[in-house]
Short mmCIF file of C-alpha atoms and ligand atoms in Angstrom, two decimals:
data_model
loop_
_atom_site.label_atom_id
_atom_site.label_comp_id
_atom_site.label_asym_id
_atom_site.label_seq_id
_atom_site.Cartn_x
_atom_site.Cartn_y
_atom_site.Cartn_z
CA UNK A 18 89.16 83.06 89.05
CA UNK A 19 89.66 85.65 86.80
CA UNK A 20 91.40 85.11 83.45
CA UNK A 21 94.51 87.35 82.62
CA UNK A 22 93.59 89.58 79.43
CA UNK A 23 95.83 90.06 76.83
CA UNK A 24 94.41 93.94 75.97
CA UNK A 25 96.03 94.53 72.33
CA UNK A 26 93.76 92.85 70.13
CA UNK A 27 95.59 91.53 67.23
CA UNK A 28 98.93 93.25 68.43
CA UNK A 29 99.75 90.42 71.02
CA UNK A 30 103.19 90.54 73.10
CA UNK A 31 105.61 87.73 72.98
CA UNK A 32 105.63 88.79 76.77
CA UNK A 33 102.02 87.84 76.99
CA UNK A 34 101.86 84.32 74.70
CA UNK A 35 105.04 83.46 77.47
CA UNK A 36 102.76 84.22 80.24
CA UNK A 37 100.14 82.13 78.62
CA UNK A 38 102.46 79.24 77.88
CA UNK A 39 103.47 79.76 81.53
CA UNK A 40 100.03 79.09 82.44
CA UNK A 41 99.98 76.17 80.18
CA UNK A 42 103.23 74.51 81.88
CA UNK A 43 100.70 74.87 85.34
CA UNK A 44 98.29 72.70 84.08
CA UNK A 45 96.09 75.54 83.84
CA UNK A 46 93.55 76.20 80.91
CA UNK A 47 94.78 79.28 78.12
CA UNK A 48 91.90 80.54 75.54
CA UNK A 49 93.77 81.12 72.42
CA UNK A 50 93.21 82.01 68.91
CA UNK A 51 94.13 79.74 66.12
CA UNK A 52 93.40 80.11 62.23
CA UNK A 53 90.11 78.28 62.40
CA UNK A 54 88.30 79.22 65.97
CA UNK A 55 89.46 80.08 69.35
CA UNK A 56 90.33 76.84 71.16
CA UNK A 57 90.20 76.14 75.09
CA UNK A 58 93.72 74.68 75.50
CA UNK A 59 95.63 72.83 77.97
CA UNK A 60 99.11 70.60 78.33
CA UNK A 61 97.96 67.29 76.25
CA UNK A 62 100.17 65.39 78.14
CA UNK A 63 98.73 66.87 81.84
CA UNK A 64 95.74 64.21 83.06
CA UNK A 65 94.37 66.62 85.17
CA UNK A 66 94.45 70.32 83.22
CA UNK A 67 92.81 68.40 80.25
CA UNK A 68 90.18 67.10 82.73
CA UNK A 69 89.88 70.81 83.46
CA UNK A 70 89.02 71.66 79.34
CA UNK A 71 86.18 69.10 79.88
CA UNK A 72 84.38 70.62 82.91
CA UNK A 73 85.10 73.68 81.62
CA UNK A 74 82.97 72.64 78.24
CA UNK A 75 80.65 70.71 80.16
CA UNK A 76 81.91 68.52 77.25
CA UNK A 77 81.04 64.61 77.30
CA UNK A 78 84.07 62.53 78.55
CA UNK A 79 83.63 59.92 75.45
CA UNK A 80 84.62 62.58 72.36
CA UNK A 81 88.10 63.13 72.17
CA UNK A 82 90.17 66.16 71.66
CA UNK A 83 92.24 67.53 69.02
CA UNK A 84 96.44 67.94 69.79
CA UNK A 85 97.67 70.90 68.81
CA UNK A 86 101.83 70.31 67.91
CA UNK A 87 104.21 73.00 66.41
CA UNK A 88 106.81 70.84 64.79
CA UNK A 89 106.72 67.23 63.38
CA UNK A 90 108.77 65.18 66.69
CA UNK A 91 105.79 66.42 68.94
CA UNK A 92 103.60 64.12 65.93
CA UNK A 93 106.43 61.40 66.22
CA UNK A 94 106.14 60.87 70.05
CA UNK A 95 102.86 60.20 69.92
CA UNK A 96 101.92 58.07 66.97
CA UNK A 97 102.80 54.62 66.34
CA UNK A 98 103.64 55.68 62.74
CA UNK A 99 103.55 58.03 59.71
CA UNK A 100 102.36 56.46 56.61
CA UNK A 101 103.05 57.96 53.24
CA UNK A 102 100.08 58.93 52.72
CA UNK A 103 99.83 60.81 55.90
CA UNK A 104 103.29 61.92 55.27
CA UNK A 105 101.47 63.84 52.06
CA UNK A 106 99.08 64.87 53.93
CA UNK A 107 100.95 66.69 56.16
CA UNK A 108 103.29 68.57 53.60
CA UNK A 109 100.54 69.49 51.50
CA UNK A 110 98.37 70.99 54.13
CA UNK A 111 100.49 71.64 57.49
CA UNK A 112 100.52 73.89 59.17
CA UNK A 113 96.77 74.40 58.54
CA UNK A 114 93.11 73.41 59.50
CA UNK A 115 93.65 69.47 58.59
CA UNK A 116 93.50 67.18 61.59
CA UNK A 117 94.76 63.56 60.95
CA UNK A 118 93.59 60.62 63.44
CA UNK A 119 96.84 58.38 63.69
CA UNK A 120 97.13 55.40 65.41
CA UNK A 121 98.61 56.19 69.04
CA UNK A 122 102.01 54.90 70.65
CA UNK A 123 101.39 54.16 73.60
CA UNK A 124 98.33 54.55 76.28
CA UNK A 125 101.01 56.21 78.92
CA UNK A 126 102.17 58.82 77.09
CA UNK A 127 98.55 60.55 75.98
CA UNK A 128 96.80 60.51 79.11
CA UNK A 129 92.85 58.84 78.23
CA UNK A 130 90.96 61.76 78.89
CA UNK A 131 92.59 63.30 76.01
CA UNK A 132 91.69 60.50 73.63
CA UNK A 133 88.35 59.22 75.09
CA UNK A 134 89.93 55.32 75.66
CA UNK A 135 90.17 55.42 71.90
CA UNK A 136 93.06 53.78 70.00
CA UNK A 137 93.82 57.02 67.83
CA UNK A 138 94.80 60.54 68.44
CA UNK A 139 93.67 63.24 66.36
CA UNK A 140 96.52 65.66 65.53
CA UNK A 141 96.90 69.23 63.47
CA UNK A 142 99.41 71.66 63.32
CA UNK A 143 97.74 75.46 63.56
CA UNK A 144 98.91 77.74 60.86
CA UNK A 145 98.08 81.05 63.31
CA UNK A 146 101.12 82.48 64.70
CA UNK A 147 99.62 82.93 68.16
CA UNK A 148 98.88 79.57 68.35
CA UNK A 149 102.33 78.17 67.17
CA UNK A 150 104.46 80.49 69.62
CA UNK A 151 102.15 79.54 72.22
CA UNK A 152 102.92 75.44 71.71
CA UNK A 153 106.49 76.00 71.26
CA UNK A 154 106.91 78.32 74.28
CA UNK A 155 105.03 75.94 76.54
CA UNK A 156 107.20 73.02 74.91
CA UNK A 157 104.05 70.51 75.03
CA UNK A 158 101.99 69.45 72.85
CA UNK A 159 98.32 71.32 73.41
CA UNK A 160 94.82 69.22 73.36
CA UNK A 161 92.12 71.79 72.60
CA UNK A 162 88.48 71.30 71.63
CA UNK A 163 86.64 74.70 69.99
CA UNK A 164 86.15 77.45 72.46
CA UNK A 165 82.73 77.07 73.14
CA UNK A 166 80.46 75.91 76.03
CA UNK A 167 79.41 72.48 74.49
CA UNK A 168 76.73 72.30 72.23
CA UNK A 169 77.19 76.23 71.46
CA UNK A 170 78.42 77.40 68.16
CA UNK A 171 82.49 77.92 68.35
CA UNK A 172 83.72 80.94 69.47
CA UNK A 173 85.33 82.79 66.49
CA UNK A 174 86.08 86.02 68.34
CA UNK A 175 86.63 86.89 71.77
CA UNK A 176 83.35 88.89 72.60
CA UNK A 177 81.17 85.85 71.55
CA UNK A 178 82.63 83.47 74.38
CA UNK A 179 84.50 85.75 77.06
CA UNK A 180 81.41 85.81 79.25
CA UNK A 181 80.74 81.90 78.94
CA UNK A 182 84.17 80.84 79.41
CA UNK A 183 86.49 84.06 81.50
CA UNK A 184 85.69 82.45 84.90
CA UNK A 185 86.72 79.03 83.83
CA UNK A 186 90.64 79.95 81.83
CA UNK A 187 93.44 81.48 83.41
CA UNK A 188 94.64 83.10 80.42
CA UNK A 189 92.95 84.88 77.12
CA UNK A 190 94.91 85.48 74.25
CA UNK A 191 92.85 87.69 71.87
CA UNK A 192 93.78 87.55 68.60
CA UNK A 193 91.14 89.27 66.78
CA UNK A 194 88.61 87.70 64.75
CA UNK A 195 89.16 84.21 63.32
CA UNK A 196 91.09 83.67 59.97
CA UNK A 197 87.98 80.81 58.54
CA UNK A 198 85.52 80.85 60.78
CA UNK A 199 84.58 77.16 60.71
CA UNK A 200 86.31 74.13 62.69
CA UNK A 201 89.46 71.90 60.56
CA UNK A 202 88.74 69.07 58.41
CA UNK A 203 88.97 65.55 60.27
CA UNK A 204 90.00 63.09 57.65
CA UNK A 205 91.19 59.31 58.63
CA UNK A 206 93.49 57.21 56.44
CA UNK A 207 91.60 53.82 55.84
CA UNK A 208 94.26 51.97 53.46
CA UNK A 209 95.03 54.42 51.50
CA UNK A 210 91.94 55.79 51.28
CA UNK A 211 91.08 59.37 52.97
CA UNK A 212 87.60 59.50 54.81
CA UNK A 213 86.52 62.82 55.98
CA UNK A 214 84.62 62.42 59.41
CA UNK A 215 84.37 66.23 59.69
CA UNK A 216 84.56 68.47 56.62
CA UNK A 217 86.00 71.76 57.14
CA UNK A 218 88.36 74.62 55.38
CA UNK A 219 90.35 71.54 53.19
CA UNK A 220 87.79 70.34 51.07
CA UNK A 221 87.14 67.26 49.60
CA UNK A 222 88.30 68.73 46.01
CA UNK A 223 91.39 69.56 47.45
CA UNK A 224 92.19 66.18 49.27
CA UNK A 225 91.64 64.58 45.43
CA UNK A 226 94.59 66.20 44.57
CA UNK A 227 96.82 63.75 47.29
CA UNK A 228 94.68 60.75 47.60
CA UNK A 229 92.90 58.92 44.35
CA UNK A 230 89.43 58.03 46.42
CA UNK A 231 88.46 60.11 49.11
CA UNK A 232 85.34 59.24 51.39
CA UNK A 233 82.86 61.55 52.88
CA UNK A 234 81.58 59.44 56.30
CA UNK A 235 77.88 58.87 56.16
CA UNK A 236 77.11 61.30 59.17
CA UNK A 237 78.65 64.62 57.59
CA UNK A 238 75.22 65.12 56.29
CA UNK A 239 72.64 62.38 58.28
CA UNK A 240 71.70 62.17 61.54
CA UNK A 241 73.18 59.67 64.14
CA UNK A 242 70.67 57.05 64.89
CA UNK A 243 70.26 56.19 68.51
CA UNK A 244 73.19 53.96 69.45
CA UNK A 245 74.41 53.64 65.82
CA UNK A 246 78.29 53.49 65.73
CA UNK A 247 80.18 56.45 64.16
CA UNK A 248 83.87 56.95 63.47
CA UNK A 249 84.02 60.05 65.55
CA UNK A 250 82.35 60.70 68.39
CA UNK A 251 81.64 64.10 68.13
CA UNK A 252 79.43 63.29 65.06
CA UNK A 253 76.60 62.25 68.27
CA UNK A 254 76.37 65.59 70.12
CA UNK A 255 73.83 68.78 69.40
CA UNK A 256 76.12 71.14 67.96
CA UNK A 257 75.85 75.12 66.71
CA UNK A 258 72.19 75.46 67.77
CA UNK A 259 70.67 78.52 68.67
CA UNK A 260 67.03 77.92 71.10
CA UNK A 261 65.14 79.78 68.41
CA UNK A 262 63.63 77.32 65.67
CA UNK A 263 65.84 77.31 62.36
CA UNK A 264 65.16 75.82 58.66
CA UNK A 265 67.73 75.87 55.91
CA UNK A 266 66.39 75.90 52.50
CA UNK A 267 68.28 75.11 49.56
CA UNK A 268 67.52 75.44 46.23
CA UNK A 269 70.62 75.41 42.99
CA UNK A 270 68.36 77.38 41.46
CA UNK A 271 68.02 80.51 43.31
CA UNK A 272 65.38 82.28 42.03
CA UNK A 273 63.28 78.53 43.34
CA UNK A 274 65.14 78.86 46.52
CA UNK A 275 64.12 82.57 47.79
CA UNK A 276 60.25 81.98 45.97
CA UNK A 277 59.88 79.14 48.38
CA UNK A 278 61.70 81.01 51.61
CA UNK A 279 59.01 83.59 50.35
CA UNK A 280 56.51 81.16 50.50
CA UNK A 281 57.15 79.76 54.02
CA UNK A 282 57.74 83.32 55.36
CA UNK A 283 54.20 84.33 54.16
CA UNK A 284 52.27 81.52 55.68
CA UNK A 285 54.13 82.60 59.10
CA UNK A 286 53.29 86.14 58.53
CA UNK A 287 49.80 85.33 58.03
CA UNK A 288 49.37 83.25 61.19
CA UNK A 289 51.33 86.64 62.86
CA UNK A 290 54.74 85.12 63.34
CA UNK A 291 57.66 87.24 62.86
CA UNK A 292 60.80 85.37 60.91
CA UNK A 293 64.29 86.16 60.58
CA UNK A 294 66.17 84.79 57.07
CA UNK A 295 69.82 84.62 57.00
CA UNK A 296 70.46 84.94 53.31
CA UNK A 297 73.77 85.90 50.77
CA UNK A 298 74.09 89.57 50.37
CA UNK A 299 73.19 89.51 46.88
CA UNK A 300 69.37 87.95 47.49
CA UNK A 301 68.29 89.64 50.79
CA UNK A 302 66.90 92.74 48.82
CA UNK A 303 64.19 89.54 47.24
CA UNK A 304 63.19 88.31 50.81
CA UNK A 305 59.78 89.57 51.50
CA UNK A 306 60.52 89.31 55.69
CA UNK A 307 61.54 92.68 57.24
CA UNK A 308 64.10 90.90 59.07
CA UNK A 309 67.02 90.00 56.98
CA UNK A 310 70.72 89.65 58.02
CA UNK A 311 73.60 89.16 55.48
CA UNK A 312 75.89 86.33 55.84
CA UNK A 313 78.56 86.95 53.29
CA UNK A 314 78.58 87.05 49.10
CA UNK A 315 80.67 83.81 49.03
CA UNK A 316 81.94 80.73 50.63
CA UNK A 317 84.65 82.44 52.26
CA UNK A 318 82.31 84.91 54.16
CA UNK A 319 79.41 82.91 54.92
CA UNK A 320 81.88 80.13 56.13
CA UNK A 321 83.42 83.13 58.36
CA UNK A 322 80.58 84.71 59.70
CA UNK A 323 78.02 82.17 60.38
CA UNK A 324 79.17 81.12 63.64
CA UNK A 325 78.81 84.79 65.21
CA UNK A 326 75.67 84.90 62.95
CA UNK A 327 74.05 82.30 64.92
CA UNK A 328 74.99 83.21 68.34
CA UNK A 329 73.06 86.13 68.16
CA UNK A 330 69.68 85.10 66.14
CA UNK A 331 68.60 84.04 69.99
CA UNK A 332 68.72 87.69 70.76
CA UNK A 333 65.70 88.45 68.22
CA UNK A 334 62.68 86.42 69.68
CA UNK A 335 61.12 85.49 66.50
CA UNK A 336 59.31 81.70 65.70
CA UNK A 337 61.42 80.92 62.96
CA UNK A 338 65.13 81.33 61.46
CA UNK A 339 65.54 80.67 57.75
CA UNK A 340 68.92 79.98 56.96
CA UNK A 341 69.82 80.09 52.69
CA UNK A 342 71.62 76.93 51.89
CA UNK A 343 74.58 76.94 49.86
CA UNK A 344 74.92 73.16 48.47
CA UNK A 345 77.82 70.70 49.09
CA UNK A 346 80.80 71.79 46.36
CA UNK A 347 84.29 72.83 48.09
CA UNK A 348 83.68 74.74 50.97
CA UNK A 349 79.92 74.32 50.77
CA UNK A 350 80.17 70.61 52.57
CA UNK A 351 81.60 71.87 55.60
CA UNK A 352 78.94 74.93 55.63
CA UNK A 353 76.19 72.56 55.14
CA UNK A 354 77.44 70.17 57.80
CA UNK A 355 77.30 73.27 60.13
CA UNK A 356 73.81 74.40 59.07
CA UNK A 357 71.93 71.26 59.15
CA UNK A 358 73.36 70.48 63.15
CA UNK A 359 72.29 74.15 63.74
CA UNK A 360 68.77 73.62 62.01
CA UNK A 361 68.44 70.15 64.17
CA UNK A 362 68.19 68.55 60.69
CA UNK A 363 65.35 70.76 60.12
CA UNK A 364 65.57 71.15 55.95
CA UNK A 365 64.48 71.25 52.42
CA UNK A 366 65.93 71.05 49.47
CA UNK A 367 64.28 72.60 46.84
CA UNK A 368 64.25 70.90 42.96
O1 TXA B 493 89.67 73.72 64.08
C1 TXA B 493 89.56 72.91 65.00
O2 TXA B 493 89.62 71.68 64.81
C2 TXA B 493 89.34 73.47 66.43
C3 TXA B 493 90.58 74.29 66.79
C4 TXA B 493 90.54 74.79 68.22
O3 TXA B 493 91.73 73.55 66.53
N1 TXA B 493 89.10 72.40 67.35
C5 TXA B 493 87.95 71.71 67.39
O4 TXA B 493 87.89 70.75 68.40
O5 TXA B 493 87.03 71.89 66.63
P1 TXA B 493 86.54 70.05 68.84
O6 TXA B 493 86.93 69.30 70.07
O7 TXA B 493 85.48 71.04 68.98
O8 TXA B 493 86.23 69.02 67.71
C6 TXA B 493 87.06 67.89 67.52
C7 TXA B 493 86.36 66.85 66.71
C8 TXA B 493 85.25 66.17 67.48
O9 TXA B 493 84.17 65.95 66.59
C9 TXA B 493 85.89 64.85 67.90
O10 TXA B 493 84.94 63.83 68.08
C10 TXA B 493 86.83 64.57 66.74
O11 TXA B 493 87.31 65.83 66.35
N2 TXA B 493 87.98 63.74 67.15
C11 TXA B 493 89.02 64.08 67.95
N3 TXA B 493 89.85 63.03 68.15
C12 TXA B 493 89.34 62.00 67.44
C13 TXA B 493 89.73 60.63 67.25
N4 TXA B 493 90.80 60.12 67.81
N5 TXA B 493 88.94 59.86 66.45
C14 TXA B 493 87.83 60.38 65.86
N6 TXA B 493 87.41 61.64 66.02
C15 TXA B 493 88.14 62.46 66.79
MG1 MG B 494 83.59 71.86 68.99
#
């Protein structure tokens, strides 16, 4: 099969989101952009084209998918309820990259697959415009996991993931290069307190503002023990990592930070390894490697670019990747969370 291309990058038709939505209605599988990363959607309520987004992923049947809805009754048909605080949630940060598990209705009207057998449904309301006409033109709510083969850093732009995934959709929308760069935040009301099981573009911070405690889960940042329970199953899975080796170092004080990436990268020099360091703009002129590639000057960038970043270090055949930390305040948590899944919890902290 070979997907239907939506050539105008950025300058999408409303004839060509219809024939996507079309495709959608089929049961078949659309690639589409949405204000976070691409996402490998399908009709949430269709057992069999959401079966379809899993082989497609190669994605283990027990983590569940996000539901993509465009208006507030798709939320209402399939949750048992909305409760104030969720209701907050929702005005303060919908449309947007927030996902909210609720408690689901009923087992018949979200097929399992979608779900994983779980009790909950995990639900967010894209801000993209692509993404919204898409939903409301196929009239269905959409269940759509990152566009990414699994394990795979998500796809934030069409060129990264057409050649994985163009034999297995029936439809690419291409909307340019993702808004964010980095999956939404999964939060969970636990009475009436908000746990983040995924942090993402809505940071902690900003949750304060709705919710007077709000939880980070234990596994943002440690590793899932073997056959521990988590909250959210996709907390288990190798995520974002390239095959080459990679170590994030992170230091508050930066000046202790790039002395001891300098320090690790001359050992490996010595013993005639080559390393590549991913660093801000504004330190890669202190890296003594010759290999240095910029990931942004702030949050914003790094959060934006890193993705794409680490799809191609692979391409450079060196023995070690070192990746700048950037700590865990606002936008930094979700970063991190990336980084350290990337590394394979390969990191130091520097005091
Ligand atoms: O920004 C995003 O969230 C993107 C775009 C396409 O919307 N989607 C995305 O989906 O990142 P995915 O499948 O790659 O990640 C969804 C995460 C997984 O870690 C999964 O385990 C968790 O959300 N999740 C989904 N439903 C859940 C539920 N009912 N309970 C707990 N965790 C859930
Ligand atoms: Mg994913």
């Amino acid at each position: 099969m070979v997907a239907k291309y939506s050539n105008q990058k950025e300058k999408i038709k409303k004839k060509e989101i219809q024939e996507a939505a079309e495709e959608i209605k089929k049961g078949n599988l659309v690639l589409f952009p949405t204000e976070t990363v691409y996402g490998i959607g399908a009709n949430a309520l269709d057992e069999k084209a959401v079966k379809k987004i899993f082989e497609a992923k190669g994605r283990a049947g027990d983590n569940p998918l996000i539901v993509h809805v465009a208006n507030i009754q798709m939320v209402e048909e399939l949750v048992e309820t909305i409760t104030p605080l969720e209701k907050k949630l929702i005005q303060e940060f919908w449309p947007g990259p927030l996902t909210v598990i609720f408690n689901r209705k009923s087992k018949e009207i979200i097929p399992n697959v979608v779900t994983a057998n779980l009790n909950t449904v995990g639900i967010r309301m894209p801000s993209n415009k692509i993404a919204q006409e898409l939903i409301q033109m196929a009239g269905v709510p959409i269940a759509a996991p990152s566009a990414n083969v699994s394990g795979k850093p998500s796809g934030t732009t069409v060129e990264d993931i057409i050649e994985e995934l163009q034999e297995k959709v029936s439809y690419i929308l291409d909307g340019g290069f993702a808004d964010i760069g980095l999956e939404s935040t999964v939060i969970k009301v636990v009475e009436k307190q908000i746990v983040i099981l995924r942090p993402g573009k809505i940071t902690k911070e900003q949750l304060e503002k709705v919710a007077r405690e709000v939880k980070i889960d234990n596994h943002v940042l440690a590793k899932v023990k073997k056959g521990e329970k988590v909250e959210s199953p996709g907390m288990k899975y190798r995520h974002y990592a390239p095959n080459t080796n990679c170590m994030m170092v992170y230091g508050k004080n930066t000046k202790k930070m790039v002395d001891k990436i300098n320090s690790i990268t001359n050992d490996l020099l010595e013993q005639g390894k080559e390393v590549l360091i991913l660093g801000k703009k504004q330190n890669l002129k202190d890296y003594i490697a010759s290999e240095k590639w910029n990931m942004g000057e702030n949050m914003e960038e790094i959060a934006k670019n890193i993705f794409a970043l680490l799809r191609k270090v692979d391409k450079e055949k060196v023995d070690l990747v070192i990746i700048e930390g950037v700590g865990e305040k606002d936008l930094g948590l979700a970063i991190t969370n990336r980084l350290i899944r990337a590394c394979s919890y390969n990191y130091i902290i520097v005091e």
